[in-house]
């Protein structure tokens, strides 16, 4: 069977074959990093290089690769405010009906606020994956027993790549639940909206969640919103 998507997904209806929805790939990544630490006082820098090759990928991941080089800079204006700036270069390729080859500069500016031990917020505006967007990540504790989390991100991705990235970057609490390693926010993995397919999307994702910590139990609730634009399909 096939699913017909209406004109809101593009200038003309798209027909996607559900029988070809799965995505398989094998990837290899080389990663190198150099961090200044406390050697330069208020300044902190991190030079990062990440090279990813995908072998035997299906759909838009056939012969795909992602080479990313960045220099992240932070300057502590005060103990609570850090100015952020990133420069770099990306070389990205995806296959499919609308092949994407992005050879472009990376840049962003932003600020990190740390007004208290239980509150941290990072906001950036920059150019990644060939387009400009806003990025946010934050957490706070209004009371000793409550936690609030929020994040917003945008980028080019596929179902397989998104799942791989989230699993690789996730941390786990004492009960084995996946959480964000920076904020501790509970993570909800991919495929709660549209299921798995092998296409390339520009994905904008907003997540807001909260947690109530009791003596023995923890209750969490959250809202996730996604907006995806089809960039390249497998057939």
CSV table of C-alpha atoms in Angstrom, one decimal:
chain,number,residue,atom,x,y,z
A,1,UNK,CA,0.0,0.0,0.0
A,2,UNK,CA,1.0,3.6,-0.5
A,3,UNK,CA,0.3,6.8,1.4
A,4,UNK,CA,-0.7,9.9,-0.5
A,5,UNK,CA,0.5,13.1,1.2
A,6,UNK,CA,-1.4,16.3,0.4
A,7,UNK,CA,-0.1,19.6,-1.1
A,8,UNK,CA,0.9,20.9,2.3
A,9,UNK,CA,4.0,18.8,2.0
A,10,UNK,CA,5.1,20.3,-1.3
A,11,UNK,CA,3.9,21.8,-4.6
A,12,UNK,CA,2.5,18.5,-5.8
A,13,UNK,CA,1.2,15.4,-4.0
A,14,UNK,CA,3.8,12.8,-3.0
A,15,UNK,CA,3.3,9.0,-3.0
A,16,UNK,CA,5.5,7.1,-0.6
A,17,UNK,CA,5.7,3.4,-0.7
A,18,UNK,CA,5.3,2.0,2.8
A,19,UNK,CA,7.0,-1.3,1.9
A,20,UNK,CA,10.2,0.6,1.3
A,21,UNK,CA,10.1,2.6,4.5
A,22,UNK,CA,13.0,0.9,6.4
A,23,UNK,CA,16.5,2.3,6.4
A,24,UNK,CA,19.8,0.5,6.8
A,25,UNK,CA,23.3,1.7,6.9
A,26,UNK,CA,26.7,1.1,8.3
A,27,UNK,CA,28.7,4.2,9.3
A,28,UNK,CA,32.3,4.9,10.4
A,29,UNK,CA,33.3,8.0,12.3
A,30,UNK,CA,36.6,9.6,13.1
A,31,UNK,CA,36.5,12.2,15.8
A,32,UNK,CA,39.2,14.5,17.2
A,33,UNK,CA,39.0,17.3,19.8
A,34,UNK,CA,41.3,19.8,21.5
A,35,UNK,CA,40.0,21.8,24.4
A,36,UNK,CA,41.8,24.6,26.1
A,37,UNK,CA,40.4,24.0,29.6
A,38,UNK,CA,41.4,26.6,32.2
A,39,UNK,CA,44.7,27.6,30.5
A,40,UNK,CA,43.4,30.9,29.2
A,41,UNK,CA,41.4,32.3,32.1
A,42,UNK,CA,38.0,33.6,31.0
A,43,UNK,CA,38.4,32.2,27.5
A,44,UNK,CA,37.5,28.6,26.7
A,45,UNK,CA,37.9,27.1,23.2
A,46,UNK,CA,37.3,23.7,21.6
A,47,UNK,CA,38.5,22.6,18.2
A,48,UNK,CA,36.5,19.7,16.9
A,49,UNK,CA,36.7,17.5,13.7
A,50,UNK,CA,34.1,14.8,12.9
A,51,UNK,CA,34.3,12.8,9.7
A,52,UNK,CA,31.5,10.3,9.0
A,53,UNK,CA,31.4,7.8,6.1
A,54,UNK,CA,28.3,5.7,5.4
A,55,UNK,CA,28.6,2.4,3.7
A,56,UNK,CA,25.8,0.3,2.2
A,57,UNK,CA,23.2,2.9,3.0
A,58,UNK,CA,19.7,2.7,1.6
A,59,UNK,CA,17.7,5.5,0.3
A,60,UNK,CA,19.2,9.0,0.7
A,61,UNK,CA,22.1,7.5,2.7
A,62,UNK,CA,23.6,5.7,-0.2
A,63,UNK,CA,27.3,6.8,-0.4
A,64,UNK,CA,26.5,9.7,2.0
A,65,UNK,CA,29.1,11.4,4.2
A,66,UNK,CA,29.4,14.3,6.7
A,67,UNK,CA,32.7,16.1,7.4
A,68,UNK,CA,32.4,18.8,10.0
A,69,UNK,CA,35.2,21.0,11.4
A,70,UNK,CA,34.4,23.6,14.1
A,71,UNK,CA,36.1,26.0,16.5
A,72,UNK,CA,33.8,26.7,19.5
A,73,UNK,CA,34.7,29.8,21.5
A,74,UNK,CA,33.4,31.0,24.9
A,75,UNK,CA,34.3,34.1,26.9
A,76,UNK,CA,33.1,34.4,30.5
A,77,UNK,CA,31.8,38.0,30.7
A,78,UNK,CA,30.8,37.3,34.3
A,79,UNK,CA,30.4,34.2,36.4
A,80,UNK,CA,26.8,33.9,35.1
A,81,UNK,CA,27.1,35.1,31.5
A,82,UNK,CA,29.3,33.5,28.8
A,83,UNK,CA,29.4,34.9,25.2
A,84,UNK,CA,29.6,32.1,22.5
A,85,UNK,CA,30.8,32.1,18.9
A,86,UNK,CA,31.5,29.3,16.5
A,87,UNK,CA,33.2,29.2,13.2
A,88,UNK,CA,33.8,26.2,10.9
A,89,UNK,CA,33.3,24.3,7.7
A,90,UNK,CA,31.0,21.4,6.6
A,91,UNK,CA,31.1,19.1,3.6
A,92,UNK,CA,27.9,17.0,3.5
A,93,UNK,CA,26.4,14.7,0.8
A,94,UNK,CA,23.1,12.9,0.6
A,95,UNK,CA,21.6,11.0,-2.3
A,96,UNK,CA,18.0,10.5,-3.5
A,97,UNK,CA,15.7,12.2,-6.0
A,98,UNK,CA,17.1,15.6,-5.0
A,99,UNK,CA,20.8,14.9,-4.1
A,100,UNK,CA,22.3,17.4,-1.6
A,101,UNK,CA,25.9,18.4,-1.6
A,102,UNK,CA,26.6,21.1,1.0
A,103,UNK,CA,30.1,22.7,1.0
A,104,UNK,CA,29.7,25.7,3.2
A,105,UNK,CA,30.9,27.7,6.2
A,106,UNK,CA,29.5,27.1,9.7
A,107,UNK,CA,29.0,30.0,12.1
A,108,UNK,CA,26.9,30.9,15.2
A,109,UNK,CA,26.7,33.5,17.9
A,110,UNK,CA,25.0,33.1,21.2
A,111,UNK,CA,25.0,33.3,25.0
A,112,UNK,CA,25.0,30.9,27.9
A,113,UNK,CA,23.3,32.0,31.1
A,114,UNK,CA,24.1,30.3,34.5
A,115,UNK,CA,22.3,32.4,37.1
A,116,UNK,CA,22.2,29.6,39.7
A,117,UNK,CA,23.4,26.1,40.4
A,118,UNK,CA,20.1,24.7,39.1
A,119,UNK,CA,19.6,26.9,36.1
A,120,UNK,CA,21.4,26.9,32.8
A,121,UNK,CA,20.2,28.2,29.4
A,122,UNK,CA,22.1,28.3,26.1
A,123,UNK,CA,20.7,30.2,23.0
A,124,UNK,CA,22.4,30.4,19.6
A,125,UNK,CA,21.6,31.7,16.1
A,126,UNK,CA,23.7,30.3,13.4
A,127,UNK,CA,24.3,28.6,10.0
A,128,UNK,CA,24.3,24.8,9.9
A,129,UNK,CA,23.4,22.2,7.3
A,130,UNK,CA,23.3,25.0,4.7
A,131,UNK,CA,20.6,27.2,6.3
A,132,UNK,CA,20.2,29.7,9.2
A,133,UNK,CA,18.3,28.8,12.4
A,134,UNK,CA,17.8,29.4,16.1
A,135,UNK,CA,18.9,26.9,18.7
A,136,UNK,CA,18.0,26.7,22.4
A,137,UNK,CA,18.6,24.4,25.3
A,138,UNK,CA,17.8,25.1,29.0
A,139,UNK,CA,16.8,23.7,32.3
A,140,UNK,CA,15.8,25.2,35.7
A,141,UNK,CA,14.4,24.1,39.1
A,142,UNK,CA,11.6,26.4,40.4
A,143,UNK,CA,11.5,24.4,43.6
A,144,UNK,CA,13.6,21.6,45.1
A,145,UNK,CA,11.2,19.0,43.8
A,146,UNK,CA,10.5,20.3,40.3
A,147,UNK,CA,12.5,20.5,37.1
A,148,UNK,CA,11.6,22.3,33.8
A,149,UNK,CA,13.4,21.6,30.5
A,150,UNK,CA,13.1,23.2,27.0
A,151,UNK,CA,14.9,22.8,23.7
A,152,UNK,CA,14.6,23.8,20.1
A,153,UNK,CA,16.8,22.6,17.2
A,154,UNK,CA,16.8,22.4,13.4
A,155,UNK,CA,18.8,20.4,10.9
A,156,UNK,CA,19.0,18.0,8.0
A,157,UNK,CA,18.4,14.4,9.1
A,158,UNK,CA,16.8,11.0,8.3
A,159,UNK,CA,15.1,8.6,10.6
A,160,UNK,CA,18.2,6.4,10.8
A,161,UNK,CA,20.6,9.2,11.5
A,162,UNK,CA,18.3,10.9,14.1
A,163,UNK,CA,18.0,7.6,16.0
A,164,UNK,CA,21.7,7.0,15.8
A,165,UNK,CA,22.6,10.5,17.0
A,166,UNK,CA,20.2,10.5,19.9
A,167,UNK,CA,21.2,7.0,21.2
A,168,UNK,CA,24.9,7.9,20.9
A,169,UNK,CA,24.6,11.2,22.8
A,170,UNK,CA,22.1,10.0,25.5
A,171,UNK,CA,22.9,9.4,29.1
A,172,UNK,CA,20.9,7.2,31.5
A,173,UNK,CA,19.7,7.8,35.0
A,174,UNK,CA,19.9,5.4,37.8
A,175,UNK,CA,16.7,3.6,36.6
A,176,UNK,CA,17.9,3.3,33.0
A,177,UNK,CA,15.8,6.0,31.5
A,178,UNK,CA,17.5,8.0,28.7
A,179,UNK,CA,18.2,11.6,29.6
A,180,UNK,CA,20.0,14.6,28.1
A,181,UNK,CA,23.7,14.5,29.4
A,182,UNK,CA,23.8,18.3,29.8
A,183,UNK,CA,20.4,19.2,31.3
A,184,UNK,CA,19.2,15.9,32.6
A,185,UNK,CA,15.9,16.2,30.6
A,186,UNK,CA,14.1,13.0,29.8
A,187,UNK,CA,14.5,12.0,26.1
A,188,UNK,CA,11.8,10.8,23.8
A,189,UNK,CA,13.4,9.1,20.8
A,190,UNK,CA,12.4,9.2,17.2
A,191,UNK,CA,9.3,8.0,15.4
A,192,UNK,CA,6.5,9.2,17.7
A,193,UNK,CA,5.1,11.3,14.8
A,194,UNK,CA,5.5,9.9,11.3
A,195,UNK,CA,7.3,6.5,11.6
A,196,UNK,CA,10.5,5.4,10.0
A,197,UNK,CA,11.3,6.1,6.3
A,198,UNK,CA,14.4,6.5,4.3
A,199,UNK,CA,14.0,10.1,3.1
A,200,UNK,CA,15.9,13.3,4.0
A,201,UNK,CA,14.1,16.0,5.9
A,202,UNK,CA,14.8,19.5,7.2
A,203,UNK,CA,13.5,18.9,10.8
A,204,UNK,CA,12.6,21.6,13.3
A,205,UNK,CA,11.9,20.2,16.8
A,206,UNK,CA,10.6,21.8,20.0
A,207,UNK,CA,10.5,20.0,23.3
A,208,UNK,CA,9.1,21.2,26.6
A,209,UNK,CA,9.0,18.9,29.6
A,210,UNK,CA,8.8,18.9,33.4
A,211,UNK,CA,9.5,16.6,36.3
A,212,UNK,CA,8.2,16.2,39.8
A,213,UNK,CA,10.6,14.5,42.2
A,214,UNK,CA,9.0,12.7,45.2
A,215,UNK,CA,10.8,10.7,47.9
A,216,UNK,CA,10.6,7.5,45.9
A,217,UNK,CA,9.0,8.3,42.5
A,218,UNK,CA,9.5,10.7,39.7
A,219,UNK,CA,6.7,11.9,37.4
A,220,UNK,CA,7.5,13.5,34.1
A,221,UNK,CA,5.3,15.1,31.4
A,222,UNK,CA,6.3,16.8,28.2
A,223,UNK,CA,5.2,18.2,24.9
A,224,UNK,CA,7.1,17.6,21.6
A,225,UNK,CA,6.4,19.4,18.4
A,226,UNK,CA,8.0,18.6,15.0
A,227,UNK,CA,7.9,20.3,11.6
A,228,UNK,CA,9.5,18.4,8.8
A,229,UNK,CA,10.1,19.5,5.2
A,230,UNK,CA,10.9,16.8,2.6
A,231,UNK,CA,14.2,17.6,0.9
A,232,UNK,CA,15.0,14.4,-0.9
A,233,UNK,CA,13.2,11.1,-1.2
A,234,UNK,CA,14.6,7.6,-1.9
A,235,UNK,CA,12.3,6.9,-4.9
